[in-house]
N, CA, C and O atoms as a Tinker XYZ file with bonds, in Angstrom:
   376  protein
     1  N      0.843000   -1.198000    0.000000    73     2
     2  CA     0.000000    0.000000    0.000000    64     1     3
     3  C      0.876000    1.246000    0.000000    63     2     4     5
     4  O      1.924000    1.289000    0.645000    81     3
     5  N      0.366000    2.389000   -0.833000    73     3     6
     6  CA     1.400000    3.540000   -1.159000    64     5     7
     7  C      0.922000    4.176000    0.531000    63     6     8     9
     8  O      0.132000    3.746000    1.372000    81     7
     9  N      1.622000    5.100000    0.500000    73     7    10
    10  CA     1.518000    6.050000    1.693000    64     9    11
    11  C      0.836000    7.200000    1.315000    63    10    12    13
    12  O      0.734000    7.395000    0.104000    81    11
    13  N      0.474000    7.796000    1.883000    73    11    14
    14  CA    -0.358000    9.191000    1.721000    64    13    15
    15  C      0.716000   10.317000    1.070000    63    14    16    17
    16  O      1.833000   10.461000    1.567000    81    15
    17  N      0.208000   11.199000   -0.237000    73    15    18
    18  CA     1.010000   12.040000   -0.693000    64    17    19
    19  C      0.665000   13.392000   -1.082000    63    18    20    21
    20  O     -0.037000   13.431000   -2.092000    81    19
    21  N      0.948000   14.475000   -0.586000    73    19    22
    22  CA     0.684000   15.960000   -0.819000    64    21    23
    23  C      1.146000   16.283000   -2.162000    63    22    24    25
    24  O      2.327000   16.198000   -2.499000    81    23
    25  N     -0.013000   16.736000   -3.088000    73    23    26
    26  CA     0.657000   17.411000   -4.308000    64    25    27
    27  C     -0.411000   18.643000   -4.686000    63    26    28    29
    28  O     -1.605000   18.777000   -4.951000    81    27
    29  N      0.896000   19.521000   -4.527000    73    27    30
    30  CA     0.010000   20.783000   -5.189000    64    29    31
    31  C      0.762000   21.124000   -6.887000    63    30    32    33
    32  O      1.923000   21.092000   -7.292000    81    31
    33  N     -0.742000   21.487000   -7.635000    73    31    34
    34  CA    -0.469000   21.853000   -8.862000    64    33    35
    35  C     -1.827000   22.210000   -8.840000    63    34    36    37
    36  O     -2.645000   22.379000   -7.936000    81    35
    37  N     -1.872000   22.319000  -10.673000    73    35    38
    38  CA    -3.114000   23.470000  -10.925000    64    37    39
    39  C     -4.467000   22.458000  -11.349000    63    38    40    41
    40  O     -3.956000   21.595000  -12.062000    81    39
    41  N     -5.424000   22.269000  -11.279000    73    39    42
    42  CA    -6.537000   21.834000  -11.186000    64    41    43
    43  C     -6.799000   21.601000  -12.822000    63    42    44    45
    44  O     -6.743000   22.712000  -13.350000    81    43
    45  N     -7.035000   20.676000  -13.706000    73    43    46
    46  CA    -7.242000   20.907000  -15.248000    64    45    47
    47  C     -8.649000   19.517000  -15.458000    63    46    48    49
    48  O     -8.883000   18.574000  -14.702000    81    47
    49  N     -9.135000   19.786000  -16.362000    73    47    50
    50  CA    -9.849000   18.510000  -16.969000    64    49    51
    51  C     -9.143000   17.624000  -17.609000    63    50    52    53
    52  O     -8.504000   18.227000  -18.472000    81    51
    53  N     -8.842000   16.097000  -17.651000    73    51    54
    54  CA    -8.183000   15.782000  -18.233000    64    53    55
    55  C     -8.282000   15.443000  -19.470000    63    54    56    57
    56  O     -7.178000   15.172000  -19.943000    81    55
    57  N     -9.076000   15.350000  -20.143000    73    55    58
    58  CA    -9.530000   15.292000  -21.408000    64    57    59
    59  C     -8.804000   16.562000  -22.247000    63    58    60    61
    60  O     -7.857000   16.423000  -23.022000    81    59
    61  N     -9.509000   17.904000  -21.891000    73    59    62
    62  CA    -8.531000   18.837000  -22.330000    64    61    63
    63  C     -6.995000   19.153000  -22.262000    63    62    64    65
    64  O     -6.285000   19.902000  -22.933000    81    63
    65  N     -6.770000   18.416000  -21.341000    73    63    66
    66  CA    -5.359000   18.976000  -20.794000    64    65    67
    67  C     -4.589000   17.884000  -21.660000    63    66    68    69
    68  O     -3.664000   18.359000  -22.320000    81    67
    69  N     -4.773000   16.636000  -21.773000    73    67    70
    70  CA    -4.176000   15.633000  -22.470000    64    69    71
    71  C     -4.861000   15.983000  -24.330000    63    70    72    73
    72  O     -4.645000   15.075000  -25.132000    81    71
    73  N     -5.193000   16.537000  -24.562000    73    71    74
    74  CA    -5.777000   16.696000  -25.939000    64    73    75
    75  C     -5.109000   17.451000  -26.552000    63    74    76    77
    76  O     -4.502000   17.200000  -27.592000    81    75
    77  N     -5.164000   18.791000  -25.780000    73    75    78
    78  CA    -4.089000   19.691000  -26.740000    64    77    79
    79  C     -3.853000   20.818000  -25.339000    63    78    80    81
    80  O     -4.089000   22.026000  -25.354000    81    79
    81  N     -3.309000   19.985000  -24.150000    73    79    82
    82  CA    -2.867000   20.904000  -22.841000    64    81    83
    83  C     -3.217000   22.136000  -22.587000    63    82    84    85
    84  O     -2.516000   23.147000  -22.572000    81    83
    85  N     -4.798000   21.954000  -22.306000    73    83    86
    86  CA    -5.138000   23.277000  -22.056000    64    85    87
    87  C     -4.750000   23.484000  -20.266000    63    86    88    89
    88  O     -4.647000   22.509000  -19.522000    81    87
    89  N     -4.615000   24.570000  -19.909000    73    87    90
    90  CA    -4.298000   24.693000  -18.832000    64    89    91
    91  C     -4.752000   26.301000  -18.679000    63    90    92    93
    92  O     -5.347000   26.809000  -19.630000    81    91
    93  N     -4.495000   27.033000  -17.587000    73    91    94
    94  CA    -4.822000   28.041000  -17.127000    64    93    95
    95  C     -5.414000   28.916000  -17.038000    63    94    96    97
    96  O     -6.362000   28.433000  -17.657000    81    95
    97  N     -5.903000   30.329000  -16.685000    73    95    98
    98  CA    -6.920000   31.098000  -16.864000    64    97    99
    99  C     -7.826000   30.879000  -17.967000    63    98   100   101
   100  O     -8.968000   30.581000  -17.615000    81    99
   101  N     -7.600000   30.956000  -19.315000    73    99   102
   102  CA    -8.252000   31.000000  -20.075000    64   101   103
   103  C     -8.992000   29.788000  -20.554000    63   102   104   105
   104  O     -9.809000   29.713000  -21.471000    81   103
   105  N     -8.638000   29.048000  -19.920000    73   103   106
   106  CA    -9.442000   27.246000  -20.229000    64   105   107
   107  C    -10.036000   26.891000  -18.705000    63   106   108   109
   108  O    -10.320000   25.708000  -18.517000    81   107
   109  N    -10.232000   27.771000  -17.672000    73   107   110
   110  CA   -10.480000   27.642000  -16.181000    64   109   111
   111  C    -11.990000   27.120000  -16.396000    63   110   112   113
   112  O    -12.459000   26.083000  -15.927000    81   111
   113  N    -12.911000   28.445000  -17.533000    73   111   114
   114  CA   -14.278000   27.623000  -17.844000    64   113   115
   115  C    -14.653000   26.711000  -18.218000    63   114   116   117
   116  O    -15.531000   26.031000  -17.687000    81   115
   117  N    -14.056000   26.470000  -19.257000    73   115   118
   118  CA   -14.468000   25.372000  -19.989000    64   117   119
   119  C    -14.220000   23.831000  -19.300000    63   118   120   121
   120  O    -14.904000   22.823000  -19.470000    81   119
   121  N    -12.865000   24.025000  -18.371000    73   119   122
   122  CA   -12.341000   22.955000  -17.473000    64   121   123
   123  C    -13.378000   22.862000  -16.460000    63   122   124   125
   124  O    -13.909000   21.759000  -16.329000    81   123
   125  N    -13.764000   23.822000  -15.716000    73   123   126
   126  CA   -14.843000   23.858000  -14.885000    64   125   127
   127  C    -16.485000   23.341000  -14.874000    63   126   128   129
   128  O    -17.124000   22.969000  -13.890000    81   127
   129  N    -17.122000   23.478000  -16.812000    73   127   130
   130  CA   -17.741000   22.574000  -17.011000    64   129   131
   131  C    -17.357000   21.011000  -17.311000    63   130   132   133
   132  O    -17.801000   20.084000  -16.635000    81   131
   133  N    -16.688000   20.891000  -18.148000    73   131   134
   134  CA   -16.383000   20.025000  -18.063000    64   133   135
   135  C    -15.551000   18.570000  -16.778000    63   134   136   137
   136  O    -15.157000   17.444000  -17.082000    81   135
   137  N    -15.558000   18.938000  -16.039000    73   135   138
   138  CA   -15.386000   18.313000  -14.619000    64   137   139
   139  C    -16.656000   18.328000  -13.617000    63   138   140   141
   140  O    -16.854000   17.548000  -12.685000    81   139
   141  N    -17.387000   19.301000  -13.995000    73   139   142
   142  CA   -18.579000   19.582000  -13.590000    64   141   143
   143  C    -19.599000   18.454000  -13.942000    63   142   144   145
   144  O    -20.415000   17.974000  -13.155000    81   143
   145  N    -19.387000   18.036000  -15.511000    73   143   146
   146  CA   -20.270000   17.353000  -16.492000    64   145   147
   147  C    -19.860000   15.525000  -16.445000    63   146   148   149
   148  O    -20.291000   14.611000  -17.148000    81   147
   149  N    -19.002000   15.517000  -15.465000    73   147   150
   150  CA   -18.406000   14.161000  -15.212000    64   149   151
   151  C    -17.024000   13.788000  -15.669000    63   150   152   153
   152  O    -16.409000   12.742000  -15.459000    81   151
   153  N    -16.690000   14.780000  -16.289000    73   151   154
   154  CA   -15.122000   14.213000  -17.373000    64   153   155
   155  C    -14.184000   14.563000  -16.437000    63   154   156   157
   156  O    -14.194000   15.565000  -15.722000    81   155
   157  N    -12.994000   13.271000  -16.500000    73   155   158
   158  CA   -11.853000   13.102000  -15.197000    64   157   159
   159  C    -11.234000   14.405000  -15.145000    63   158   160   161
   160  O    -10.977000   15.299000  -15.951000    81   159
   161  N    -11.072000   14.173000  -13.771000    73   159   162
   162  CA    -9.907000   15.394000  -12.970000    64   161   163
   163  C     -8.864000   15.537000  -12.607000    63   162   164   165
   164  O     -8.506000   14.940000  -11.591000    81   163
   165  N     -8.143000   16.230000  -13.176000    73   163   166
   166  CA    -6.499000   15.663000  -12.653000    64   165   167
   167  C     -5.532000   16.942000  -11.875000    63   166   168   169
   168  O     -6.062000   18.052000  -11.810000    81   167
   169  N     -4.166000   16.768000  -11.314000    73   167   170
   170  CA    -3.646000   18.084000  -11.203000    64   169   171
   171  C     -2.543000   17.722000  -12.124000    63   170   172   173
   172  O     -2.264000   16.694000  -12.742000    81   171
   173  N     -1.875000   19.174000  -11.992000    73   171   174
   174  CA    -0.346000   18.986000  -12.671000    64   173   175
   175  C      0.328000   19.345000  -12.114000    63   174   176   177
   176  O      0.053000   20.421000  -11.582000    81   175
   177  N      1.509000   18.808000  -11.862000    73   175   178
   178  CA     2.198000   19.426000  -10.931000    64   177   179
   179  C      3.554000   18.934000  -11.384000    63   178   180   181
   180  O      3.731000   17.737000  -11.611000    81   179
   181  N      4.568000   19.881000  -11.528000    73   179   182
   182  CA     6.204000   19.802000  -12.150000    64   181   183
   183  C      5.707000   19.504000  -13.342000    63   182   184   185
   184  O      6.252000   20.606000  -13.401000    81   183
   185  N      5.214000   19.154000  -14.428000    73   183   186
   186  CA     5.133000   18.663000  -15.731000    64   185   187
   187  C      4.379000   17.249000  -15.900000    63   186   188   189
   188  O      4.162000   16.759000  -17.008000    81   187
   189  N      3.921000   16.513000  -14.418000    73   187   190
   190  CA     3.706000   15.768000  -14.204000    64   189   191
   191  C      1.917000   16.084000  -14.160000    63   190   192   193
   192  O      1.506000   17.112000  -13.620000    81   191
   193  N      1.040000   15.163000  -14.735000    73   191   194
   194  CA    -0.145000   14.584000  -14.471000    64   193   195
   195  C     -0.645000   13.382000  -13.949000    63   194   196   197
   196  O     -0.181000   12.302000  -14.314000    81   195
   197  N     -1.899000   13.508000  -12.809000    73   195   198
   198  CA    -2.009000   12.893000  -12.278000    64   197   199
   199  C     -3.844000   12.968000  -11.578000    63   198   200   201
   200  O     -4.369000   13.823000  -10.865000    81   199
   201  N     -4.418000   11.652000  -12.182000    73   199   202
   202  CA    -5.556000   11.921000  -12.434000    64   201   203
   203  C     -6.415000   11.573000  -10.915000    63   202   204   205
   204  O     -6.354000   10.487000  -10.338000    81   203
   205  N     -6.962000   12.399000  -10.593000    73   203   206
   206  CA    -7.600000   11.849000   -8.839000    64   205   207
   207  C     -9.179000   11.796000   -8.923000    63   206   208   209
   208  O    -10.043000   12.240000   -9.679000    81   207
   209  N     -9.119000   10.917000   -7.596000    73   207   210
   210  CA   -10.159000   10.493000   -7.470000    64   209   211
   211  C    -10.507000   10.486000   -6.099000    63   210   212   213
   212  O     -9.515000   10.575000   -5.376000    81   211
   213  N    -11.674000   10.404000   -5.454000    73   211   214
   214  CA   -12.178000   10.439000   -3.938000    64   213   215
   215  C    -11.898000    8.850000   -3.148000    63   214   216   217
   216  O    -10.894000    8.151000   -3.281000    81   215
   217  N    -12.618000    8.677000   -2.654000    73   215   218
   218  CA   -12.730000    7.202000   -2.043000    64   217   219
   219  C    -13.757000    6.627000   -2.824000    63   218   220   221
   220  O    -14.910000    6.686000   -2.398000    81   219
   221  N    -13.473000    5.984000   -4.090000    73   219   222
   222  CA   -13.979000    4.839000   -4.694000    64   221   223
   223  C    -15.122000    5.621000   -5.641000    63   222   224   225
   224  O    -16.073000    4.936000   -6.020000    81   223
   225  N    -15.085000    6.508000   -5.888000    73   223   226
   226  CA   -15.996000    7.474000   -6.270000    64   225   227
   227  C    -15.539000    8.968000   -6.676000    63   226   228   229
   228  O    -14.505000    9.390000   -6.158000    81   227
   229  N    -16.327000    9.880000   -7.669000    73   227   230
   230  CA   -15.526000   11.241000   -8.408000    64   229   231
   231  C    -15.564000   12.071000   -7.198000    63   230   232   233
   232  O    -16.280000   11.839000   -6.223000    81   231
   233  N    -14.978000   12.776000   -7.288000    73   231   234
   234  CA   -14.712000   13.720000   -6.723000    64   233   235
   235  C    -15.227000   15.162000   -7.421000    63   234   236   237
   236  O    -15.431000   16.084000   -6.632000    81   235
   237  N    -15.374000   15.328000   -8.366000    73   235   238
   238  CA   -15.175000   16.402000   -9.703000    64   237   239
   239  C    -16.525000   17.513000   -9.033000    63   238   240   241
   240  O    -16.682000   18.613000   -9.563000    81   239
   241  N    -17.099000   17.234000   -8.275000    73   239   242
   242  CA   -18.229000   18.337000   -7.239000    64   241   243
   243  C    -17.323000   19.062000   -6.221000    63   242   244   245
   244  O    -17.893000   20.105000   -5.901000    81   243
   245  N    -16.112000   18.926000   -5.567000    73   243   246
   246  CA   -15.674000   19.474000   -4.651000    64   245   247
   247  C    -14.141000   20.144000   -5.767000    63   246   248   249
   248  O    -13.611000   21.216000   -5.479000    81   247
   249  N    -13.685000   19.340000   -6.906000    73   247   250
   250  CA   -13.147000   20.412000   -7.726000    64   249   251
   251  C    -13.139000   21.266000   -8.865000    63   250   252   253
   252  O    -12.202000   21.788000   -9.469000    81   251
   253  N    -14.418000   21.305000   -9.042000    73   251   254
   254  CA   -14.458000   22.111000   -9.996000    64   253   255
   255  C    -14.081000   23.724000  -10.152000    63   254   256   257
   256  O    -13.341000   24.404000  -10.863000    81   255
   257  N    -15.107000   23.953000   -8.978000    73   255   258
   258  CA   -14.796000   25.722000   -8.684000    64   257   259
   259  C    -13.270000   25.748000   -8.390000    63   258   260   261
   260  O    -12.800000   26.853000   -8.121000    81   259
   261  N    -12.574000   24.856000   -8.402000    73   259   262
   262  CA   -10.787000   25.029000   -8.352000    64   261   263
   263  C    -10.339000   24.971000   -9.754000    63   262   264   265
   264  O     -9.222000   25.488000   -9.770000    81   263
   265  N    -10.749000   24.502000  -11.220000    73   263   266
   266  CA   -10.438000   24.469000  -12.748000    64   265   267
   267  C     -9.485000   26.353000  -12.828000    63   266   268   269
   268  O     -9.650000   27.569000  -12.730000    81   267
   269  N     -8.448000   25.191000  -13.090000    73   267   270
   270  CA    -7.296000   26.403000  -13.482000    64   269   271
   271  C     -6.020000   26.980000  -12.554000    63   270   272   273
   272  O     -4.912000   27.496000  -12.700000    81   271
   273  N     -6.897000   26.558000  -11.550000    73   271   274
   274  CA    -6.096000   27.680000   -9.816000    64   273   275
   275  C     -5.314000   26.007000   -9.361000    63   274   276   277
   276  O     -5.521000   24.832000   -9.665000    81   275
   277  N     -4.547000   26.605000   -8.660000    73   275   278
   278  CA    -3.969000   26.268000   -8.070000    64   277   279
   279  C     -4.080000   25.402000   -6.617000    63   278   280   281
   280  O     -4.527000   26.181000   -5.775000    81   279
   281  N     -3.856000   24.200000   -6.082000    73   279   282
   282  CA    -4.189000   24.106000   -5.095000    64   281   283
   283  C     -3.472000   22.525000   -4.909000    63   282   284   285
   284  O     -2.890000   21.799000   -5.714000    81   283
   285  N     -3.888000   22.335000   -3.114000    73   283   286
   286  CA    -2.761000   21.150000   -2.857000    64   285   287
   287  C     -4.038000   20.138000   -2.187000    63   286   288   289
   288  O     -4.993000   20.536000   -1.521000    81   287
   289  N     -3.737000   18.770000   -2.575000    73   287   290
   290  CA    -4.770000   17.860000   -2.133000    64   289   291
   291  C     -3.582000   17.029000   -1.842000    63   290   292   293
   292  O     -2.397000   17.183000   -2.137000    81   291
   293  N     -4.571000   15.573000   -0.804000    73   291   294
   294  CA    -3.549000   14.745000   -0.423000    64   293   295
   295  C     -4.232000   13.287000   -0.590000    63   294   296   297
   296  O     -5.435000   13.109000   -0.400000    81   295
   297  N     -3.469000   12.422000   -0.909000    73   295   298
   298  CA    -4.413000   11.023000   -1.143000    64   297   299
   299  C     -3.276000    9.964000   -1.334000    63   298   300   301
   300  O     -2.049000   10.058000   -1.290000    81   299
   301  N     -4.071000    8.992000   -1.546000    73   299   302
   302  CA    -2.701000    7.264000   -1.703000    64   301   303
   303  C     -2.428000    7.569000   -3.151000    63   302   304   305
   304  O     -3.408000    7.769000   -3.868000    81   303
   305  N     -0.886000    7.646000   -3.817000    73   303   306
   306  CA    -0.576000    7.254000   -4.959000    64   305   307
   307  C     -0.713000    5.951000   -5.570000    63   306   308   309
   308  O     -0.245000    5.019000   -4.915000    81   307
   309  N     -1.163000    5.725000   -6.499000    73   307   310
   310  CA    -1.506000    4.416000   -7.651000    64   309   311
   311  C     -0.979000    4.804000   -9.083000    63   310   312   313
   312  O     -1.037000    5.928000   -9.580000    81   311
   313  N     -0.653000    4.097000   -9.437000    73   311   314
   314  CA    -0.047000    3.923000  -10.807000    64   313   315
   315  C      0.244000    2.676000  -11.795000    63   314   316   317
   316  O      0.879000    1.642000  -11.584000    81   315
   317  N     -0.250000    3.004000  -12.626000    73   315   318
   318  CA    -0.881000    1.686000  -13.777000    64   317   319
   319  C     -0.775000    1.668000  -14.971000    63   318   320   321
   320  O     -1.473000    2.575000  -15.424000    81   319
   321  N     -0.132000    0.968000  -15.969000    73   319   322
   322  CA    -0.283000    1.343000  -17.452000    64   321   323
   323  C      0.143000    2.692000  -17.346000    63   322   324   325
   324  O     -0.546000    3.424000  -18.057000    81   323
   325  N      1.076000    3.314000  -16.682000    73   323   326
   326  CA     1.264000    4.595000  -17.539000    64   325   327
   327  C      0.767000    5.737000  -16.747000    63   326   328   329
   328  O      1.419000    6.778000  -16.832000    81   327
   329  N     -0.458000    5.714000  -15.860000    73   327   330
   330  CA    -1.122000    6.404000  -15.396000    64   329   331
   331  C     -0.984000    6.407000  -13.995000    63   330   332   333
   332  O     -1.086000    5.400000  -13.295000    81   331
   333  N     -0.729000    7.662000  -13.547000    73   331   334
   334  CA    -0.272000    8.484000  -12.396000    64   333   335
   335  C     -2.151000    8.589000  -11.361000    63   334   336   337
   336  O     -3.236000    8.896000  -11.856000    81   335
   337  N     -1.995000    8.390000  -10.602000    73   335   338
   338  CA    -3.739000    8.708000   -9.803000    64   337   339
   339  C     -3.382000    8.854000   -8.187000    63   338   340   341
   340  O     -2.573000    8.150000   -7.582000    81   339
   341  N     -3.926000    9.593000   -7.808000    73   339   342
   342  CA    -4.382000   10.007000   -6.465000    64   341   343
   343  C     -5.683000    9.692000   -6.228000    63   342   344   345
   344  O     -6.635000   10.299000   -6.718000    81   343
   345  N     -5.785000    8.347000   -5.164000    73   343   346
   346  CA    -6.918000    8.423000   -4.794000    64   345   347
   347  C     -6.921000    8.336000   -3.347000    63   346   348   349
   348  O     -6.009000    8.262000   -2.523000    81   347
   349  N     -8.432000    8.367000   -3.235000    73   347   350
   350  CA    -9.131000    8.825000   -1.627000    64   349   351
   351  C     -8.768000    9.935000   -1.389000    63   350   352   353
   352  O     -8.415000   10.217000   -0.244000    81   351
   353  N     -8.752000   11.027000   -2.571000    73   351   354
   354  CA    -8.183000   12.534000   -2.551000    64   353   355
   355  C     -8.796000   13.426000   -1.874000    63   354   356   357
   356  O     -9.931000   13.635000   -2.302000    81   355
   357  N     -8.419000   14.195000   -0.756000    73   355   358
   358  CA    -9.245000   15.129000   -0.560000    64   357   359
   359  C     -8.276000   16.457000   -0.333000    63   358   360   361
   360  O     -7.075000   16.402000   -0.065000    81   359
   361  N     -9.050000   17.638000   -0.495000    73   359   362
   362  CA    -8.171000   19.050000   -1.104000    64   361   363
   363  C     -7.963000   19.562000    0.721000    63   362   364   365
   364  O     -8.823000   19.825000    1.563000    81   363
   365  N     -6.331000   19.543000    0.819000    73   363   366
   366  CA    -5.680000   20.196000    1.622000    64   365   367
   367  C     -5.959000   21.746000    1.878000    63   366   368   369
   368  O     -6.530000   22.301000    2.816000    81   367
   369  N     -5.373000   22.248000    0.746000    73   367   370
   370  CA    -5.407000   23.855000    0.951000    64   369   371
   371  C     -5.582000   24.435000   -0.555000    63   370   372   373
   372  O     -5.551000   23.858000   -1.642000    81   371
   373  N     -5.800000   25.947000   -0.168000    73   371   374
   374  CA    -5.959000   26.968000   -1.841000    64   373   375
   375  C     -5.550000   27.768000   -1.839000    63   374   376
   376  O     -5.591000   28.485000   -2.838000    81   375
């Protein structure tokens, strides 16, 4: 079992962000519906993505109004095929 891990980076949809890396102010809306609308959530942080999740269940209701900004959550690291995840995530600080 991983240990519990603090990562702050900026809040993105991952669909957009892996499509053609949208990231920051100007994609904050569109990231914001879209995480809103069910589509995965991830942060970034150093160049690194990493897609999170709550306890066994989305999370994407407690981050949306964060799409774009900045902020630090903490959860168990998992990693699979390639893919970086934080789960049982819940948001530290903003």
């Amino acid at each position: 079992a991983s240990a519990s891990k603090e990562i702050t980076g900026e809040v993105v949809d991952m669909m957009c962000y892996v499509d053609h890396n949208a990231m920051g102010d100007k994609h904050s809306g569109c990231a914001a519906k879209c995480i809103k609308g069910g589509g995965p959530v991830g942060i970034v942080s150093e160049g690194k993505a990493y897609l999170i999740v709550g306890e066994h269940q989305p999370i994407n209701d407690q981050l949306a109004e964060y799409a774009g900004k900045t902020i630090t959550v903490k959860g168990k690291m998992a990693e699979r095929g390639g893919v970086a995840m934080l789960e049982n995530a819940e948001i530290v600080k903003n």
